[in-house]
Short mmCIF file of C-alpha atoms in Angstrom, two decimals:
data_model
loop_
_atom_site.label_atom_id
_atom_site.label_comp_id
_atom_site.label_asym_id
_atom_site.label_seq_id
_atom_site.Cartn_x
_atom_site.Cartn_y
_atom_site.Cartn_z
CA UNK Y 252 18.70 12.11 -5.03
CA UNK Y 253 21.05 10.19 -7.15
CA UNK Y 254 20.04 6.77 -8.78
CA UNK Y 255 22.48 4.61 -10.37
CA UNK Y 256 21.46 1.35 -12.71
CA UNK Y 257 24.13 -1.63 -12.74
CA UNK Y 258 23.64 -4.76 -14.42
CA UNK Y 259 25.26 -7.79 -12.83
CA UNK Y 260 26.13 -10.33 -15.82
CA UNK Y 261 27.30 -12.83 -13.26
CA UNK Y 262 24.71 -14.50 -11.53
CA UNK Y 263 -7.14 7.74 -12.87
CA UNK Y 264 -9.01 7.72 -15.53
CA UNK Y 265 -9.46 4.95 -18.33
CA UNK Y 266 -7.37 6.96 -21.16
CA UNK Y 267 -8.91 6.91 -24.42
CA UNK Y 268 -7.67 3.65 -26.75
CA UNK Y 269 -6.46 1.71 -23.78
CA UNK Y 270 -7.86 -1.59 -21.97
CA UNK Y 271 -10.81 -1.44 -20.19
CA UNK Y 272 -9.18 -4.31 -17.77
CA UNK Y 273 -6.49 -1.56 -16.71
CA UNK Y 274 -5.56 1.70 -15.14
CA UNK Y 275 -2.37 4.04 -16.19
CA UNK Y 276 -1.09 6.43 -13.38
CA UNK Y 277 2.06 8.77 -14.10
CA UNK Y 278 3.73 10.09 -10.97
CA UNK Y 279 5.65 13.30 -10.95
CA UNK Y 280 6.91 16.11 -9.13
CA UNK Y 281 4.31 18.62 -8.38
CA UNK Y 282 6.69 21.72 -8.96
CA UNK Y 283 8.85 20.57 -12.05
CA UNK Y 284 6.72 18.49 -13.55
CA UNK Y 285 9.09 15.43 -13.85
CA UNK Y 286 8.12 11.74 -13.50
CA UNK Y 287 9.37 10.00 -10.63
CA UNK Y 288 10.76 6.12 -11.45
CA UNK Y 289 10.27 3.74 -9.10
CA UNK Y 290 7.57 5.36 -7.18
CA UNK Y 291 5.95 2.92 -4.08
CA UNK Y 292 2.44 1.84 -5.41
CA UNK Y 293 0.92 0.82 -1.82
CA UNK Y 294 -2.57 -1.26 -2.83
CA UNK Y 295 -3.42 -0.84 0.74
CA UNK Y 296 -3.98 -4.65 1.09
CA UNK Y 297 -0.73 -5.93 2.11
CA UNK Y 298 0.74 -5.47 -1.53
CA UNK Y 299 1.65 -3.00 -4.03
CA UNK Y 300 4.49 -2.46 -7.18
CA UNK Y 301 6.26 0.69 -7.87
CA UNK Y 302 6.00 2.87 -11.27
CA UNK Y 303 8.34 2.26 -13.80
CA UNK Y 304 11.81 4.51 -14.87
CA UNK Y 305 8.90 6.99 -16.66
CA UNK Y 306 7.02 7.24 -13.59
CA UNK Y 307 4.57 5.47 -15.00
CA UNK Y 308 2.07 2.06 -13.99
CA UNK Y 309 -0.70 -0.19 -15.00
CA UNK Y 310 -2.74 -1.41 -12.29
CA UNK Y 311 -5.40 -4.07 -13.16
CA UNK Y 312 -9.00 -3.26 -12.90
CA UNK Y 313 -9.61 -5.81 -9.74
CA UNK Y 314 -7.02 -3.34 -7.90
CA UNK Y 315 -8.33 -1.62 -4.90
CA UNK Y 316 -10.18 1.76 -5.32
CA UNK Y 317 -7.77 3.46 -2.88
CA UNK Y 318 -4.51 3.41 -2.85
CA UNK Y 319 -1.23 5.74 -1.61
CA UNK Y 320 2.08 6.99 -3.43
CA UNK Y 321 5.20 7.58 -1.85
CA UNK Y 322 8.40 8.62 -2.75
CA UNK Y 323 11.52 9.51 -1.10
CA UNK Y 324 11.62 13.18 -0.12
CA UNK Y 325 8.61 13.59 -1.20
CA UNK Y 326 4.96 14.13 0.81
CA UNK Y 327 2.88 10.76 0.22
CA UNK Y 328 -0.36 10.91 -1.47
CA UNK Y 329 -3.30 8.54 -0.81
CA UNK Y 330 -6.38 8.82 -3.85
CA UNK Y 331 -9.57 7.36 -4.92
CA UNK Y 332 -8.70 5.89 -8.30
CA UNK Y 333 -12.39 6.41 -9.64
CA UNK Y 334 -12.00 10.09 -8.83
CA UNK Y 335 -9.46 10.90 -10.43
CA UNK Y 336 -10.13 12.91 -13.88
CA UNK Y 337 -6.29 12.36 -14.80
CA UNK Y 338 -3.68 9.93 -14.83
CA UNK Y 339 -1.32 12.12 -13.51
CA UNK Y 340 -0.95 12.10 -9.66
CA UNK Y 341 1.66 14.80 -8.50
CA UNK Y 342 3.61 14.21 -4.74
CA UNK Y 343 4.75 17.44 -3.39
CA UNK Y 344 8.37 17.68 -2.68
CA UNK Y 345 9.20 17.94 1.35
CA UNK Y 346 12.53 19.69 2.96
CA UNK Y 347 14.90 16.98 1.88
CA UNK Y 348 17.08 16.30 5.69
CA UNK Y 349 19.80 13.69 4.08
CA UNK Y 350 23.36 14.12 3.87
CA UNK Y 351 25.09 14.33 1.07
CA UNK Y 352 27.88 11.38 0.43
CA UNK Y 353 30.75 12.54 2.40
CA UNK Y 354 33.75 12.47 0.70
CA UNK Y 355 37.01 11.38 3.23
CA UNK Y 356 39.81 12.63 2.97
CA UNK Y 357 42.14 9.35 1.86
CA UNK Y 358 44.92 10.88 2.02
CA UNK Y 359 45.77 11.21 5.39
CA UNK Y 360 47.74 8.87 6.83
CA UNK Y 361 48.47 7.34 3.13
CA UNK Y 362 50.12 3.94 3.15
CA UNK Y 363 48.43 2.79 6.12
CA UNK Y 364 44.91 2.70 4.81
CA UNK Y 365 44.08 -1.09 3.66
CA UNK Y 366 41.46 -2.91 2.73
CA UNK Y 367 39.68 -5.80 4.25
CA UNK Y 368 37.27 -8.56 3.20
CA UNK Y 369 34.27 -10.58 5.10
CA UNK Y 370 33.85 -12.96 3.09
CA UNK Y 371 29.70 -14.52 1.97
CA UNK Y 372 28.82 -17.92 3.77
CA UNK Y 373 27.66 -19.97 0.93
CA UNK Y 374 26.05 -23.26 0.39
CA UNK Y 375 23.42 -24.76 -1.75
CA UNK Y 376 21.26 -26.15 0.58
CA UNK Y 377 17.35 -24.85 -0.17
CA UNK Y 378 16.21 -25.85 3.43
CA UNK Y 379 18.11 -23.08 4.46
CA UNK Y 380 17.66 -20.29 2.10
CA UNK Y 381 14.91 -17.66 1.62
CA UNK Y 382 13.01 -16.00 -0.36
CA UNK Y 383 12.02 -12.79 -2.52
CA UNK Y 384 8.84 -10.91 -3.21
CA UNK Y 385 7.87 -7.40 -5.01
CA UNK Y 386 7.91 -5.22 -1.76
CA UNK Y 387 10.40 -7.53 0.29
CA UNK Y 388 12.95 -5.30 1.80
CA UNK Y 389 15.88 -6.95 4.06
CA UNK Y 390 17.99 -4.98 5.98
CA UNK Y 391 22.08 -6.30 7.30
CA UNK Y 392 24.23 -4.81 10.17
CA UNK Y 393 28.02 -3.54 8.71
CA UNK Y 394 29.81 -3.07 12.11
CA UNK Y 395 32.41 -0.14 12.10
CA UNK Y 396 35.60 -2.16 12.87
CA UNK Y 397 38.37 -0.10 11.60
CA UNK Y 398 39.14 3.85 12.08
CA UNK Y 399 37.47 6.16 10.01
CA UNK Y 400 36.02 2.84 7.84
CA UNK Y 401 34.77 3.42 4.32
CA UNK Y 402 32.72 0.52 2.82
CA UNK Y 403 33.34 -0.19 -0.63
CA UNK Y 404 31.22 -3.77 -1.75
CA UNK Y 405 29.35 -6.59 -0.78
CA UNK Y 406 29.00 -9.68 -1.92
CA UNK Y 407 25.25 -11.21 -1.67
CA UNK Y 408 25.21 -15.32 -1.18
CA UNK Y 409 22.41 -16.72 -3.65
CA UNK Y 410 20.53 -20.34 -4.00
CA UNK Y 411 19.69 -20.61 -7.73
CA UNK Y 412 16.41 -22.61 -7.03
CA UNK Y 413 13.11 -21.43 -8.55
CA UNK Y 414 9.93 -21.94 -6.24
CA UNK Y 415 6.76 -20.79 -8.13
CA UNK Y 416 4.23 -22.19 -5.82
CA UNK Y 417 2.75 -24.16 -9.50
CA UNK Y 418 1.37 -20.32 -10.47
CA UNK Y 419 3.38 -21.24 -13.39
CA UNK Y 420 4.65 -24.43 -15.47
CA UNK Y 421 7.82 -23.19 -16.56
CA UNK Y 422 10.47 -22.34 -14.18
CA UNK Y 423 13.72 -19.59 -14.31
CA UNK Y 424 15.26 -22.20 -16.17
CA UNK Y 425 13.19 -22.45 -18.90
CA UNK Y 426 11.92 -18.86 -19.13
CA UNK Y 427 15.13 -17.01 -16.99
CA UNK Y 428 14.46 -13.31 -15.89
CA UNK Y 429 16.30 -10.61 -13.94
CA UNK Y 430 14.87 -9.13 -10.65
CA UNK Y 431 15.92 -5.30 -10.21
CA UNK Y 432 17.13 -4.37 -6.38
CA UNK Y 433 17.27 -1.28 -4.97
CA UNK Y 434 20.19 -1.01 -2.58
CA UNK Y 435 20.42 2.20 0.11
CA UNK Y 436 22.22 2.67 3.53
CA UNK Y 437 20.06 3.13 7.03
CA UNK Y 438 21.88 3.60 10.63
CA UNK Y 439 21.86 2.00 13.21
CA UNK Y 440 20.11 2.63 16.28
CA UNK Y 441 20.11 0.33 19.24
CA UNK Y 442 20.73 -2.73 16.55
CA UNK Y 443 17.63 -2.10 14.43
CA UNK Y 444 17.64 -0.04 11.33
CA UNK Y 445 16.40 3.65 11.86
CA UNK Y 446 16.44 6.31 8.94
CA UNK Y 447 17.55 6.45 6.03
CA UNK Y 448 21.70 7.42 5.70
CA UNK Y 449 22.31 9.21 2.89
CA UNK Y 450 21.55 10.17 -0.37
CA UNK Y 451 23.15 6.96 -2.71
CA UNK Y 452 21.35 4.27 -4.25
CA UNK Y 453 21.96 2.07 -6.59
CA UNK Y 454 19.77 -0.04 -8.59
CA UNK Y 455 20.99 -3.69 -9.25
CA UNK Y 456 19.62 -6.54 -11.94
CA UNK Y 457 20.61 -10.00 -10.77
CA UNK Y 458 19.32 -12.04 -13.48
CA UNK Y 459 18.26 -15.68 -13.27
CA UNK Y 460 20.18 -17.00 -15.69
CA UNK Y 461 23.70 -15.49 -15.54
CA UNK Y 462 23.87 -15.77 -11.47
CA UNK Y 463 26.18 -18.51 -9.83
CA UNK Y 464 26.03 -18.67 -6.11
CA UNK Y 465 27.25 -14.95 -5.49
CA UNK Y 466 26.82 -11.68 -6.81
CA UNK Y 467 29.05 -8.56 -5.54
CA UNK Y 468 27.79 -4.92 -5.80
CA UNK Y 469 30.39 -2.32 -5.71
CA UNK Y 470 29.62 1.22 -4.56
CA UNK Y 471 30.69 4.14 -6.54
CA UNK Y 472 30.96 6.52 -3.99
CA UNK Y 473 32.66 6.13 -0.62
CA UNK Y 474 30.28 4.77 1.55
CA UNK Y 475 31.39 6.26 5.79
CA UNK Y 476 30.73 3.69 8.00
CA UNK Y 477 29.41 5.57 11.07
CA UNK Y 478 31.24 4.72 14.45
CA UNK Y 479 27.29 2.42 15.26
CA UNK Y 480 27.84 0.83 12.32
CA UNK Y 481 25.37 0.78 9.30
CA UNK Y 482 22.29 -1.39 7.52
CA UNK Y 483 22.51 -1.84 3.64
CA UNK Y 484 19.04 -1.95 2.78
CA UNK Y 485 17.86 -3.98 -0.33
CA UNK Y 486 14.89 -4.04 -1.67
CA UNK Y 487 13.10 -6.18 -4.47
CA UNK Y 488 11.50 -3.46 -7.07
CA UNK Y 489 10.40 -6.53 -9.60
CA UNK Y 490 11.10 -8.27 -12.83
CA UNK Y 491 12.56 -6.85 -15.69
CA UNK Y 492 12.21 -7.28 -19.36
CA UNK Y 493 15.01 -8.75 -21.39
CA UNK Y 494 16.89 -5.20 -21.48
CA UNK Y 495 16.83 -5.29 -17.64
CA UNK Y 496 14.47 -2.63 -17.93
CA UNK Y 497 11.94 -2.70 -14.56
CA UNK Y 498 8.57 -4.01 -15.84
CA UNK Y 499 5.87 -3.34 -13.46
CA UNK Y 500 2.92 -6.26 -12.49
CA UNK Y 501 0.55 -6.88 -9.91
CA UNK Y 502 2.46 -8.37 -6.94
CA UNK Y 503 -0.45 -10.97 -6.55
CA UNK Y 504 -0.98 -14.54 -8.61
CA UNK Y 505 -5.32 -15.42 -8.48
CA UNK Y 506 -5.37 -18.65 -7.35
CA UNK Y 507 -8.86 -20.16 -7.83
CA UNK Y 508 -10.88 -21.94 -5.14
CA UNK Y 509 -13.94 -23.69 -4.94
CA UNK Y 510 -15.50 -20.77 -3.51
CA UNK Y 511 -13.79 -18.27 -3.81
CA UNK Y 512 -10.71 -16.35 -5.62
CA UNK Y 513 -7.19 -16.14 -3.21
CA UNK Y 514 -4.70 -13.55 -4.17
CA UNK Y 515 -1.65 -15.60 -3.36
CA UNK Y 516 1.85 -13.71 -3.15
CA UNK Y 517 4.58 -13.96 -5.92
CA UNK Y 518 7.22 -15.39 -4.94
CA UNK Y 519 10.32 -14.53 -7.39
CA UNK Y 520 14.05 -15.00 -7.56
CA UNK Y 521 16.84 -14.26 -6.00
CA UNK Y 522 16.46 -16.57 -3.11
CA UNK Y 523 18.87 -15.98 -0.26
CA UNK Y 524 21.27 -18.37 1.41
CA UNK Y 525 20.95 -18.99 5.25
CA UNK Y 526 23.04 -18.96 8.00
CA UNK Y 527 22.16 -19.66 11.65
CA UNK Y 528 22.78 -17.06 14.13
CA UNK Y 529 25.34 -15.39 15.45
CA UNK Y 530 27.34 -16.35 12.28
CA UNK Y 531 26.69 -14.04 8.93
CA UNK Y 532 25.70 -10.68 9.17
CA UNK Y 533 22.53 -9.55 11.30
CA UNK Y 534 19.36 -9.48 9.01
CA UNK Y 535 15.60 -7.88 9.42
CA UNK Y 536 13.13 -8.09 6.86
CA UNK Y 537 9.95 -6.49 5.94
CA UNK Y 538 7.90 -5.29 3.60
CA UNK Y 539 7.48 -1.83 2.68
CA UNK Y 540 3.46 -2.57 1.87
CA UNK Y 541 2.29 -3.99 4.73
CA UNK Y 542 0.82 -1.86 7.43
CA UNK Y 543 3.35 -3.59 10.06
CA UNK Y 544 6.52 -1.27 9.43
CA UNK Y 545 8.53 -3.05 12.70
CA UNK Y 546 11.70 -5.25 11.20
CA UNK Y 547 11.39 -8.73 12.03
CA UNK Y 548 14.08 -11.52 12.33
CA UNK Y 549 14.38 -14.21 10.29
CA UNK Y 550 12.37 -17.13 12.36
CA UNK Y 551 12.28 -20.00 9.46
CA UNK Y 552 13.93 -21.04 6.14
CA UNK Y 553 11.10 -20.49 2.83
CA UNK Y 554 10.75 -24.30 3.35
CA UNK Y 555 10.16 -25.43 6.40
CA UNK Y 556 8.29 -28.16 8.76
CA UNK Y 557 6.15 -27.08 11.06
CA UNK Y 558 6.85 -29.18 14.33
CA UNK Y 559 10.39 -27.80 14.02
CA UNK Y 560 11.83 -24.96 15.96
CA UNK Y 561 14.41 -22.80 14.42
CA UNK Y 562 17.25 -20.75 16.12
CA UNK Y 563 17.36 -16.77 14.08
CA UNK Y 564 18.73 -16.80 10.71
CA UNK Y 565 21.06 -14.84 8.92
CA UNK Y 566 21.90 -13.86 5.44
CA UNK Y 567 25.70 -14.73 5.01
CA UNK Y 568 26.65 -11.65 3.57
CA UNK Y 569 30.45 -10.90 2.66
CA UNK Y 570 31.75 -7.19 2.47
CA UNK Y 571 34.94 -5.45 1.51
CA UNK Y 572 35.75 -2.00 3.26
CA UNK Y 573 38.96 0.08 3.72
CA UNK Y 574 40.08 1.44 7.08
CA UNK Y 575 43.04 2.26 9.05
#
């Protein structure tokens, strides 16, 4: 599988010496040995983080006893963490069924191939804009509009507006960060995302305090639009450190009650601009912890009042693609 880091400047066993308060795991390929970065952590509670780029994570002793692993191509895993006389959990690899990129043959018919540009619905409005979480995966439509299309970027509209929820008394602004995405291709089947494309991904940091109200991802290989059409998936991996390395933490703030403890989602930048349908690009969401794996529409902005009903929202996306 290939794996490719960009920065955007723009926008188990308790091992000896460590913490009683946490848990180290190290996930790696059963028959080579190697560590697998970025590794879904699934809590089994409606939450869960993924491993870091040395396959590695810390999970915090309130974390659930079981829990599965997944990766990519790989056969998931589910363990009891006090069983476990090892940190080192090992996924066996499964018959990997994706194509490779396919390279097309721009050449034919040269001088007629052009490109063209949809270009990102943007405004600043935050009663229209969502939201991201560790987990959060969205999911928008690229129709094939062109002969023998090959998509090339995409521009993401973004809402530079920090909603913490009070976990914490500094916002972005005060103590910025960058939030690594991990972008991927699915088809299209009926209108609703279906497997996964191809082999690419590419791994994205869109920090806090260098984003304006866009950020555009281009795609080093040449990315077939299928004659259905395609989904680029995104996904929100987590914060990183101030070398945009991934750093992993529980997905969950403790909010305390009079009674009793809440785990209360974090809710972390980039928030999305929002469009109402038909305009912008067609957008699901979900997230790849829960045990509800359906794709859902967009129903409501992050903010919104209660009495009011709301048409299906969109994510304004813009795109740039070559065809004939």
């Amino acid at each position: 599988m290939k794996h490719k880091l960009l920065f955007l400047i723009p926008f188990l066993f308790i091992a000896v010496g460590m913490s009683a308060q946490q848990r180290r795991l190290i996930v790696k390929d059963s028959l080579t040995n190697e560590t697998l970065p970025y590794a879904s952590i699934n809590l089994l509670n409606g939450f869960g983080l993924f491993t870091d780029e040395k396959g590695e994570v810390m999970l915090e002793r309130d974390a659930p006893k079981t829990i599965r692993i997944s990766f990519m191509g790989y056969a998931s895993k589910e363990i009891a963490i006090d069983k476990l006389n090892s940190p080192i959990i090992l996924l066996q690899p499964e018959t990997n069924a994706l194509s490779e990129v396919r390279v097309v043959n721009t050449k034919k018919g040269k001088g007629r191939r052009k490109d063209f540009t949809v270009k990102p619905q943007l405004h600043d409005n935050i009663n229209k804009m969502y939201w991201s979480s560790i987990g959060q995966q969205y999911a928008f439509y690229i129709p094939n509009t062109k002969k023998e299309g090959i998509l090339k970027a995409i521009t993401i509209p973004l809402i530079v507006k920090d909603i913490h929820q009070g976990m914490t008394e500094d916002s972005f602004e005060t103590n910025p960060y960058g939030t690594m995405v991990n972008i991927a291709f699915m088809t299209n089947a009926n209108q609703l995302p279906d497997k996964k494309l191809n082999d690419y991904e590419i791994k994205v940091v869109i920090h806090s305090g260098k984003v304006t109200d866009q950020i555009t991802v281009d795609f080093e290989e040449e990315i077939e639009i299928p004659e259905e059409g395609l989904f680029i998936t995104m996904t929100i991996i987590g914060k990183t450190n101030k070398q945009g390395m991934y750093v992993p933490e529980m997905p969950y703030a403790i909010r305390e009650l009079p009674d009793r403890k809440k785990k209360v989602i974090k809710i972390i930048l980039p928030n999305y601009a929002l469009v109402e349908a038909p305009k912008g690009q067609l957008t699901y969401f979900r997230n790849v912890f829960s045990d509800i794996t359906k794709w859902e529409r967009i129903t409501r902005p992050m903010v919104y009042k209660n009495e009011k009903e709301y048409p299906f929202l969109n994510v304004g996306i813009g795109y740039t693609f070559s065809g004939y």
